Coordinates of C-alpha atoms and ligand atoms in Angstrom, one line a residue:
X1 CA -8.3 0.7 8.8
X2 CA -11.6 -1.0 9.6
X3 CA -13.4 2.1 8.5
X4 CA -11.9 2.0 5.1
X5 CA -12.6 -1.7 4.8
X6 CA -16.3 -1.2 5.6
X7 CA -16.4 1.7 3.2
X8 CA -14.9 0.0 0.2
X9 CA -15.1 -3.8 0.6
X10 CA -18.5 -4.4 -1.1
X11 CA -18.1 -3.9 -4.8
X12 CA -20.2 -1.1 -6.1
X13 CA -22.5 -1.7 -9.1
X14 CA -20.3 0.6 -11.2
X15 CA -17.2 -1.4 -10.3
X16 CA -18.9 -4.7 -11.3
X17 CA -20.2 -3.1 -14.5
X18 CA -16.7 -1.8 -15.4
X19 CA -15.1 -5.2 -15.2
X20 CA -18.2 -6.9 -16.5
X21 CA -17.3 -6.5 -20.2
X22 CA -14.2 -6.0 -22.3
X23 CA -12.9 -2.4 -22.1
X24 CA -11.9 -0.1 -25.0
X25 CA -9.3 2.6 -25.1
X26 CA -9.9 6.4 -25.4
X27 CA -8.8 8.2 -28.6
X28 CA -10.3 11.5 -29.6
X29 CA -13.0 11.1 -26.9
X30 CA -14.2 7.9 -28.5
X31 CA -14.0 4.4 -27.0
X32 CA -12.2 2.3 -29.6
X33 CA -10.8 -1.2 -30.0
X34 CA -7.3 -1.8 -31.4
X35 CA -7.2 -1.7 -35.2
X36 CA -5.8 -5.2 -35.0
X37 CA -8.7 -6.2 -32.6
X38 CA -6.0 -7.7 -30.4
X39 CA -6.6 -7.6 -26.7
X40 CA -4.8 -8.4 -23.5
X41 CA -6.3 -9.7 -20.3
X42 CA -5.9 -7.9 -17.0
X43 CA -5.5 -10.3 -14.1
X44 CA -6.5 -10.1 -10.4
X45 CA -3.2 -10.9 -8.7
X46 CA -5.0 -12.0 -5.5
X47 CA -6.4 -15.1 -7.2
X48 CA -5.1 -15.2 -10.8
X49 CA -8.6 -14.7 -12.4
X50 CA -9.2 -12.6 -15.4
X51 CA -10.9 -9.3 -14.5
X52 CA -11.5 -8.1 -18.1
X53 CA -9.6 -7.4 -21.3
X54 CA -8.2 -4.2 -22.9
X55 CA -7.1 -3.4 -26.4
X56 CA -3.5 -4.0 -27.4
X57 CA -2.6 -0.7 -29.2
X58 CA -0.2 -1.1 -32.1
X59 CA 1.7 1.5 -34.1
X60 CA -1.3 2.5 -36.1
X61 CA -3.4 3.1 -33.0
X62 CA -0.7 5.1 -31.4
X63 CA -0.4 7.1 -34.6
X64 CA -4.2 7.8 -34.6
X65 CA -3.9 9.0 -31.0
X66 CA -1.0 11.3 -31.8
X67 CA -2.9 12.8 -34.8
X68 CA -5.9 13.4 -32.5
X69 CA -3.7 15.0 -29.9
X70 CA -1.9 17.2 -32.4
X71 CA -5.2 18.3 -34.0
X72 CA -6.6 19.2 -30.6
X73 CA -3.4 21.1 -29.7
X74 CA -3.1 23.1 -32.9
X75 CA -6.8 23.8 -33.4
X76 CA -8.1 24.7 -30.0
X77 CA -6.2 23.6 -26.8
X78 CA -3.2 25.8 -27.5
X79 CA -4.8 29.1 -28.3
X80 CA -8.6 29.0 -27.6
X81 CA -8.6 27.5 -24.1
X82 CA -7.3 30.0 -21.5
X83 CA -5.2 29.0 -18.5
X84 CA -8.3 29.7 -16.2
X85 CA -10.4 27.4 -18.4
X86 CA -7.8 24.7 -18.1
X87 CA -7.7 25.1 -14.4
X88 CA -11.5 24.8 -14.2
X89 CA -11.4 21.5 -16.2
X90 CA -8.7 20.1 -13.9
X91 CA -10.7 21.1 -10.7
X92 CA -13.8 19.6 -12.2
X93 CA -11.9 16.3 -12.9
X94 CA -10.7 16.2 -9.3
X95 CA -14.2 16.7 -8.1
X96 CA -15.4 13.8 -10.2
X97 CA -12.6 11.6 -8.9
X98 CA -13.7 12.4 -5.4
X99 CA -17.3 11.6 -6.3
X100 CA -16.2 8.2 -7.7
X101 CA -13.5 7.4 -5.1
X102 CA -15.1 4.1 -4.2
X103 CA -15.1 2.8 -7.7
X104 CA -11.5 4.0 -8.3
X105 CA -10.3 2.4 -5.0
X106 CA -12.0 -0.9 -5.8
X107 CA -10.6 -1.0 -9.4
X108 CA -7.1 -0.3 -8.1
X109 CA -7.3 -3.0 -5.5
X110 CA -8.7 -5.6 -7.9
X111 CA -6.2 -4.8 -10.6
X112 CA -3.1 -4.2 -8.6
X113 CA -3.8 -6.3 -5.5
X114 CA -3.0 -3.5 -3.0
X115 CA -5.0 -3.3 0.2
X116 CA -8.1 -1.1 0.1
X117 CA -6.6 1.3 2.7
X118 CA -3.5 1.8 0.5
X119 CA -5.5 2.1 -2.7
X120 CA -7.6 4.8 -1.0
X121 CA -4.5 6.7 0.0
X122 CA -3.3 6.6 -3.7
X123 CA -6.6 7.8 -5.1
X124 CA -6.8 10.6 -2.6
X125 CA -3.2 11.5 -3.4
X126 CA -4.0 11.5 -7.1
X127 CA -6.9 13.9 -6.8
X128 CA -4.9 16.2 -4.5
X129 CA -2.1 16.2 -7.1
X130 CA -4.6 17.3 -9.7
X131 CA -5.8 20.1 -7.6
X132 CA -2.3 21.3 -6.8
X133 CA -1.5 21.5 -10.6
X134 CA -4.9 23.0 -11.4
X135 CA -3.7 25.9 -9.2
X136 CA -0.5 26.2 -11.3
X137 CA -2.3 26.5 -14.7
X138 CA -2.8 30.3 -14.1
X139 CA 0.6 31.0 -12.7
X140 CA 3.0 29.8 -15.4
X141 CA 5.0 33.0 -15.9
X142 CA 8.1 34.1 -17.9
X143 CA 10.4 36.9 -16.9
X144 CA 12.1 40.0 -18.2
X145 CA 15.8 40.0 -18.6
X146 CA 18.0 43.2 -18.3
X147 CA 20.2 43.6 -21.4
X148 CA 21.7 46.5 -23.4
X149 CA 19.7 49.8 -23.6
X150 CA 17.3 50.0 -26.5
X151 CA 16.4 46.4 -26.2
X152 CA 13.8 44.4 -24.2
X153 CA 14.1 40.7 -23.6
X154 CA 11.2 38.7 -22.1
X155 CA 10.9 34.9 -21.8
X156 CA 7.7 32.9 -21.9
X157 CA 6.9 29.3 -21.0
X158 CA 5.1 27.4 -23.7
X159 CA 3.6 23.9 -23.7
X160 CA 5.7 21.3 -25.5
X161 CA 2.8 20.1 -27.7
X162 CA 2.0 16.4 -27.6
X163 CA 3.4 14.4 -24.7
X164 CA 3.5 10.7 -24.1
X165 CA 3.1 9.5 -20.5
X166 CA 4.2 5.9 -19.7
X167 CA 3.3 4.6 -16.3
X168 CA 4.2 1.5 -14.3
X169 CA 1.9 -0.9 -12.4
X170 CA 2.9 -0.3 -8.8
X171 CA 1.0 3.0 -8.2
X172 CA -1.2 3.0 -11.3
X173 CA -3.4 6.1 -11.0
X174 CA -1.2 8.0 -8.6
X175 CA 1.8 8.0 -11.0
X176 CA -0.4 8.6 -14.0
X177 CA -1.6 11.8 -12.2
X178 CA 2.0 12.8 -11.4
X179 CA 2.3 13.2 -15.1
X180 CA -1.1 14.0 -16.5
X181 CA -1.8 16.9 -14.0
X182 CA 1.3 19.0 -14.8
X183 CA 1.2 18.2 -18.5
X184 CA -2.4 19.4 -18.8
X185 CA -1.9 22.4 -16.5
X186 CA 0.9 23.5 -18.8
X187 CA -1.3 23.3 -21.9
X188 CA -0.1 20.0 -23.5
X189 CA -2.2 17.3 -25.2
X190 CA -1.5 13.8 -23.8
X191 CA -1.2 10.2 -24.8
X192 CA -1.3 8.3 -21.5
X193 CA -0.2 4.6 -21.4
X194 CA -0.9 2.7 -18.2
X195 CA 1.0 -0.5 -17.6
X196 CA -0.5 -3.6 -19.2
X197 CA -0.9 -5.2 -15.8
X198 CA -3.0 -2.3 -14.4
X199 CA -5.0 -0.3 -17.0
X200 CA -8.3 -0.1 -15.3
X201 CA -8.2 3.1 -13.2
X202 CA -6.7 5.0 -16.1
X203 CA -9.6 3.9 -18.3
X204 CA -12.1 4.8 -15.7
X205 CA -10.4 8.2 -15.4
X206 CA -11.0 8.5 -19.2
X207 CA -14.8 8.3 -18.5
X208 CA -14.4 11.1 -16.0
X209 CA -12.3 13.2 -18.4
X210 CA -15.1 13.1 -21.0
X211 CA -17.7 13.9 -18.3
X212 CA -15.5 16.9 -17.0
X213 CA -15.8 18.4 -20.5
X214 CA -12.2 18.0 -21.9
X215 CA -12.3 18.6 -25.6
X216 CA -11.7 15.6 -27.9
X217 CA -8.0 14.7 -28.4
X218 CA -6.7 16.5 -25.3
X219 CA -6.3 13.3 -23.4
X220 CA -5.9 10.0 -25.2
X221 CA -5.5 6.7 -23.2
X222 CA -3.9 3.8 -25.1
X223 CA -3.5 0.4 -23.6
X224 CA -1.0 -2.3 -24.3
X225 CA 2.4 -3.7 -23.5
X226 CA 5.8 -2.1 -23.6
X227 CA 6.1 -3.6 -27.0
X228 CA 4.3 -2.7 -29.2
X229 CA 2.5 0.2 -27.5
X230 CA 5.2 1.9 -25.4
X231 CA 7.8 1.4 -28.1
X232 CA 5.5 2.9 -30.7
X233 CA 5.1 6.0 -28.6
X234 CA 8.9 6.3 -27.9
X235 CA 9.7 6.1 -31.6
X236 CA 6.9 8.3 -32.9
X237 CA 8.0 11.4 -34.8
X238 CA 5.0 13.4 -33.7
X239 CA 5.4 13.1 -29.9
X240 CA 7.4 16.0 -28.4
X241 CA 8.2 14.4 -25.1
X242 CA 8.1 11.1 -23.2
X243 CA 7.7 11.2 -19.4
X244 CA 8.5 7.7 -18.2
X245 CA 8.3 5.9 -14.8
X246 CA 9.5 2.4 -14.7
X247 CA 12.6 0.2 -14.7
X248 CA 16.1 1.5 -15.5
X249 CA 16.4 -1.0 -18.3
X250 CA 13.3 0.3 -20.1
X251 CA 14.4 3.9 -19.4
X252 CA 17.6 3.2 -21.4
X253 CA 15.5 1.9 -24.4
X254 CA 13.4 5.1 -24.2
X255 CA 16.4 7.3 -24.5
X256 CA 17.5 5.2 -27.4
X257 CA 14.1 5.5 -29.1
X258 CA 14.2 9.2 -28.6
X259 CA 17.7 9.5 -30.1
X260 CA 16.8 7.4 -33.1
X261 CA 13.5 9.3 -33.9
X262 CA 12.9 13.0 -33.4
X263 CA 15.2 13.7 -30.3
X264 CA 12.0 14.1 -28.2
X265 CA 12.6 15.3 -24.7
X266 CA 12.7 12.5 -22.1
X267 CA 12.3 12.6 -18.4
X268 CA 12.8 9.4 -16.4
X269 CA 11.9 8.2 -12.9
X270 CA 13.6 4.8 -12.6
X271 CA 14.6 2.2 -10.1
X272 CA 16.1 2.6 -6.7
X273 CA 18.0 0.7 -3.9
X274 CA 17.5 3.3 -1.2
X275 CA 19.6 3.2 2.0
X276 CA 17.8 3.6 5.3
X277 CA 20.5 4.5 7.9
X278 CA 19.8 4.2 11.7
X279 CA 22.3 5.7 14.1
X280 CA 22.4 4.6 17.7
X281 CA 21.5 8.1 18.9
X282 CA 18.2 8.0 17.0
X283 CA 14.8 8.0 18.7
X284 CA 14.7 4.2 18.4
X285 CA 11.0 3.8 19.0
X286 CA 10.2 6.1 16.0
X287 CA 12.9 4.5 13.8
X288 CA 11.8 1.0 14.6
X289 CA 8.1 1.7 14.1
X290 CA 8.7 3.1 10.6
X291 CA 10.9 0.1 9.6
X292 CA 8.3 -2.5 8.7
X293 CA 6.6 -0.1 6.3
X294 CA 9.8 1.4 4.9
X295 CA 10.9 -2.2 4.1
X296 CA 7.7 -3.9 2.9
X297 CA 5.1 -1.3 1.9
X298 CA 3.1 -2.2 -1.2
X299 CA 4.7 -5.7 -0.8
X300 CA 8.0 -4.1 -1.6
X301 CA 6.9 -3.0 -5.0
X302 CA 7.9 0.6 -4.5
X303 CA 10.9 2.4 -6.0
X304 CA 11.8 4.4 -2.9
X305 CA 11.6 1.6 -0.3
X306 CA 14.5 1.3 2.1
X307 CA 15.6 -2.0 0.7
X308 CA 19.1 -1.6 2.2
X309 CA 19.0 -0.9 6.0
X310 CA 22.2 0.1 7.7
X311 CA 22.1 -0.1 11.5
X312 CA 24.8 1.1 13.9
X313 CA 26.5 -1.9 15.6
X314 CA 25.3 -1.3 19.2
X315 CA 21.6 -1.4 18.2
X316 CA 21.8 -3.9 15.4
X317 CA 20.5 -7.0 17.3
X318 CA 17.6 -5.1 18.9
X319 CA 16.6 -3.7 15.5
X320 CA 16.7 -7.1 13.8
X321 CA 14.7 -8.8 16.5
X322 CA 12.1 -6.0 16.3
X323 CA 11.7 -6.3 12.5
X324 CA 11.5 -10.0 12.7
X325 CA 8.6 -9.8 15.1
X326 CA 6.8 -7.2 13.1
X327 CA 7.3 -9.1 9.8
X328 CA 5.8 -12.2 11.5
X329 CA 2.8 -10.2 12.7
X330 CA 2.0 -8.7 9.3
X331 CA -1.2 -9.9 7.7
X332 CA -1.0 -11.0 4.1
X333 CA -4.1 -11.5 1.9
X334 CA -6.5 -10.3 -0.8
X335 CA -6.5 -6.5 -0.9
X336 CA -10.3 -6.5 -0.6
X337 CA -9.8 -7.8 3.0
X338 CA -7.5 -4.9 3.7
X339 CA -4.5 -6.8 5.0
X340 CA -1.1 -5.2 5.7
X341 CA 0.4 -6.7 2.5
X342 CA -1.3 -7.8 -0.7
X343 CA 0.1 -10.0 -3.5
X344 CA 2.9 -9.3 -5.9
X345 CA 1.6 -7.9 -9.2
X346 CA 2.2 -11.1 -11.3
X347 CA 3.5 -14.6 -11.4
X348 CA 6.5 -13.3 -13.3
X349 CA 7.3 -10.7 -10.7
X350 CA 6.8 -13.3 -7.9
X351 CA 9.3 -15.6 -9.7
X352 CA 11.8 -12.9 -10.2
X353 CA 11.8 -12.1 -6.5
X354 CA 11.9 -15.7 -5.4
X355 CA 14.9 -16.1 -7.7
X356 CA 16.6 -13.2 -6.0
X357 CA 16.0 -14.9 -2.6
X358 CA 17.7 -18.1 -3.9
X359 CA 20.6 -16.0 -5.2
X360 CA 20.9 -14.3 -1.8
X361 CA 21.2 -17.6 0.0
X362 CA 23.6 -19.0 -2.6
X363 CA 25.8 -15.9 -2.3
X364 CA 26.1 -16.3 1.5
X365 CA 23.5 -13.9 3.0
X366 CA 21.7 -15.1 6.1
X367 CA 18.0 -15.5 5.6
X368 CA 16.5 -14.3 9.0
X369 CA 12.8 -14.4 8.2
X370 CA 10.4 -15.4 5.4
X371 CA 11.6 -16.2 1.9
X372 CA 8.7 -18.4 0.7
X373 CA 5.6 -18.1 -1.4
X374 CA 2.5 -18.2 0.7
X375 CA 0.5 -21.4 0.4
X376 CA -2.9 -22.6 1.6
X377 CA -5.8 -20.3 0.8
X378 CA -3.3 -17.8 -0.7
X379 CA -1.8 -20.3 -3.2
X380 CA -3.9 -19.2 -6.1
X381 CA -2.5 -15.6 -5.9
X382 CA 1.0 -14.2 -6.1
X383 CA 1.7 -13.8 -2.4
X384 CA 5.2 -13.8 -0.8
X385 CA 6.2 -13.6 2.8
X386 CA 8.1 -10.5 4.0
X387 CA 11.7 -11.5 3.8
X388 CA 14.7 -10.3 5.9
X389 CA 18.4 -11.0 5.0
X390 CA 21.5 -9.9 6.9
X391 CA 24.9 -9.7 5.4
X392 CA 28.1 -7.7 5.6
X393 CA 29.1 -8.5 2.0
X394 CA 28.4 -5.3 0.0
X395 CA 29.1 -7.0 -3.4
X396 CA 26.4 -9.6 -3.5
X397 CA 23.5 -9.4 -5.9
X398 CA 20.7 -8.7 -3.3
X399 CA 22.6 -5.7 -2.0
X400 CA 23.3 -4.3 -5.4
X401 CA 20.3 -4.9 -7.5
X402 CA 16.7 -3.6 -7.2
X403 CA 14.6 -6.6 -6.2
X404 CA 11.1 -4.9 -6.2
X405 CA 9.6 -7.3 -3.7
X406 CA 9.2 -7.5 0.1
X407 CA 12.9 -8.3 0.6
X408 CA 15.1 -6.2 2.9
X409 CA 18.8 -6.6 3.5
X410 CA 20.2 -5.4 6.9
X411 CA 23.8 -4.7 7.5
X412 CA 25.9 -3.1 10.3
X413 CA 28.1 0.0 10.3
X414 CA 30.5 1.4 12.8
X415 CA 30.7 5.1 12.3
X416 CA 29.4 8.1 10.2
X417 CA 32.0 7.6 7.4
X418 CA 31.2 4.0 6.9
X419 CA 27.5 4.7 6.9
X420 CA 27.9 7.3 4.1
X421 CA 30.2 5.1 2.1
X422 CA 27.8 2.2 2.2
X423 CA 24.8 4.3 1.5
X424 CA 26.4 5.7 -1.6
X425 CA 27.8 2.3 -2.8
X426 CA 25.0 1.9 -5.4
X427 CA 24.4 2.8 -9.0
X428 CA 21.0 4.2 -7.9
X429 CA 20.3 7.5 -6.3
X430 CA 16.5 7.9 -5.8
X431 CA 16.1 8.4 -2.0
X432 CA 17.8 7.9 1.3
X433 CA 16.8 8.2 5.0
X434 CA 18.8 8.8 8.1
X435 CA 17.7 8.4 11.7
X436 CA 19.6 10.4 14.4
X437 CA 19.0 12.9 17.2
X438 CA 22.1 14.8 16.2
X439 CA 21.1 17.7 14.0
X440 CA 24.6 18.3 12.7
X441 CA 25.0 14.6 11.8
X442 CA 21.6 14.7 10.0
X443 CA 22.7 17.7 7.9
X444 CA 26.1 16.2 7.2
X445 CA 24.5 13.0 6.0
X446 CA 21.9 14.9 3.9
X447 CA 24.8 16.8 2.2
X448 CA 26.9 13.6 1.6
X449 CA 24.4 11.2 0.3
X450 CA 23.9 10.9 -3.4
X451 CA 20.1 10.7 -3.5
X452 CA 17.4 13.0 -5.0
X453 CA 15.3 12.9 -1.8
X454 CA 16.6 12.6 1.8
X455 CA 14.3 12.0 4.7
X456 CA 15.6 12.8 8.2
X457 CA 13.8 10.9 11.0
X458 CA 11.0 9.9 8.7
X459 CA 10.4 7.8 5.6
X460 CA 8.5 8.0 2.3
X461 CA 7.2 11.5 2.8
X462 CA 5.7 13.0 -0.3
X463 CA 3.8 16.2 -1.2
X464 CA 2.7 17.4 -4.6
X465 CA 4.7 20.6 -3.9
X466 CA 8.0 18.9 -3.3
X467 CA 10.3 18.0 -6.2
X468 CA 10.8 14.3 -6.5
X469 CA 13.3 12.4 -8.8
X470 CA 16.5 10.4 -8.8
X471 CA 20.2 11.0 -9.3
X472 CA 22.6 8.6 -11.0
X473 CA 20.8 5.7 -12.7
X474 CA 17.5 6.5 -10.9
X475 CA 16.7 8.9 -13.7
X476 CA 16.6 12.5 -14.7
X477 CA 14.2 15.4 -14.3
X478 CA 12.2 16.2 -11.2
X479 CA 8.4 15.7 -11.0
X480 CA 6.2 17.6 -8.6
X481 CA 6.3 21.1 -7.4
X482 CA 7.5 23.9 -9.6
X483 CA 10.0 21.5 -11.2
X484 CA 7.0 19.6 -12.6
X485 CA 6.2 22.7 -14.7
X486 CA 9.7 22.8 -16.1
X487 CA 9.2 19.2 -17.4
X488 CA 6.2 20.1 -19.5
X489 CA 7.1 23.6 -20.9
X490 CA 9.8 25.1 -23.1
X491 CA 11.2 28.5 -22.6
X492 CA 11.2 31.1 -25.4
X493 CA 13.4 34.2 -25.3
X494 CA 12.0 37.2 -27.2
X495 CA 14.2 40.2 -28.1
X496 CA 12.6 43.5 -28.9
X497 CA 14.7 46.3 -30.4
X498 CA 13.3 49.8 -29.9
Ligands
NAD501 P1 8.7 -1.4 -16.7 O1 9.8 -0.5 -17.0 O2 8.7 -2.8 -17.1 O3 7.3 -0.8 -17.3 C1 6.9 0.5 -17.0 C2 6.1 1.0 -18.2 O4 6.9 1.0 -19.4 C3 4.9 0.1 -18.5 O5 3.8 0.9 -18.9 C4 5.4 -0.7 -19.7 O6 4.4 -1.2 -20.5 C5 6.3 0.3 -20.4 N1 7.3 -0.3 -21.2 C6 7.9 -1.5 -21.1 N2 8.8 -1.7 -22.1 C7 8.8 -0.6 -22.8 C8 9.5 -0.2 -24.0 N3 10.4 -1.0 -24.6 N4 9.2 1.0 -24.6 C9 8.3 1.8 -24.0 N5 7.6 1.5 -22.9 C10 7.8 0.3 -22.3 O7 8.5 -1.2 -15.1 P2 7.5 -1.9 -14.2 O8 7.9 -3.3 -14.0 O9 6.1 -1.6 -14.6 O10 7.7 -1.1 -12.8 C11 8.7 -1.4 -11.9 C12 9.9 -0.5 -12.1 O11 9.5 0.9 -12.0 C13 10.9 -0.6 -11.0 O12 12.2 -0.6 -11.5 C14 10.7 0.6 -10.1 O13 11.8 1.0 -9.4 C15 10.3 1.6 -11.2 N6 9.5 2.7 -10.6 C16 10.2 3.9 -10.4 C17 9.5 5.0 -9.8 C18 10.1 6.3 -9.6 O14 9.4 7.2 -9.3 N7 11.4 6.4 -9.7 C19 8.2 4.8 -9.4 C20 7.6 3.6 -9.6 C21 8.3 2.5 -10.2

């Protein structure tokens, strides 16, 4: 931890230069302002100061980006750049990201607020993801299908064309890469839209994309809010697919936009309210040590976090006491000081979470720890204490709704059936965890739980090769692994009669 602090804490000249003047967005390998000249400020959530400004792209700008992408796709990217050449470009980009890790880490920490250590983890994850999909570019194969004699059927996987990638603010560059890497590996041209709160690492990536030698129009990066920028993408007739990560509410509007325009394909990674279930036969030391992080990582602004913890009755008090102590010991501060927890992303998000805490109290949950905005030297930023509630009421708001802040709700259960019933009592289905030493119980739980990812005796494990995505209202489509290739290709069947 200290090693990363020493490595990244002092802002590099390139970082200072990057935030030293207003930024432009990338269309057709040119840095451009919005046609309306409108801009939005990007704020450092650790102290509410303005870092810099970025263009607010409107419908016209999105249309210009789509035309650039379509032109690139039709005129060279689709037919003239071989899979091996695509792979080389992606590997080159990963090398450049590694060269400039320090700048990317610092920009992520300044823009999002996350501690340096966690930002470094994200940036490394993003370049590993890119390398994983660079390897795929040359391995996207079709098949032959046995049919009647005198006929040959083969299938081929083709790129979709122009894809729109809409990204949230909680893991800005990492989630951008979960989309960009497979989309490019499959041969698509892209319009990437980072969240309005955290556009900086995506724009810096744009510099590296040009340096790596990507032809003009293959990657376009437009900045701006959900409305107008994201909405203009969703409704555009020339975009073949939107890959979206964000809230369930916006996910719904994206499906609507697709339905009302050209029926573009849509894949959605949405919210979560993941159950973290601890049986009394678990290796308690391991389960407990994971608990503070599975509850509060990224200041709770992570879709997979175990925001509902279910603990078997006999170990409930011990678990609660442990988490209380750990929460009290967590350091909170400016990400550049590499604390355990940084700020919330914005004043708005902080207020939303504080409102949930009030509602939790009003609806009868017991506030065991935290619950307040941090004051003193932290009062100029959007800092919130890690917060623990207990309740046995399954119907209250803080048990049902995604809070997206450092707020965990802990409840008891008696037996396996009750644990499964409670775990599944949610409209979400992103992830779940179970802690037990009983192998058969672990398998039975994994089978019974309605979640796209299940961790047994661990939490928040990810790998570029493992499909990730939610069930129920947590979304549709699986990113990562081979499934990520299916999201960015279409399958054509060819019949030959001989
Ligand atoms: P959000 O839905 O408000 O915004 C996400 C992105 O969508 C941003 O780029 C935003 O500008 C854009 N957007 C907003 N309104 C839009 C519209 N009408 N049309 C098109 N685009 C629009 O989400 P957020 O607040 O940035 O992120 C938090 C949410 O994201 C949480 O619900 C969280 O669970 C979810 N999330 C899910 C995953 C996952 O993998 N399942 C990962 C991270 C975050």
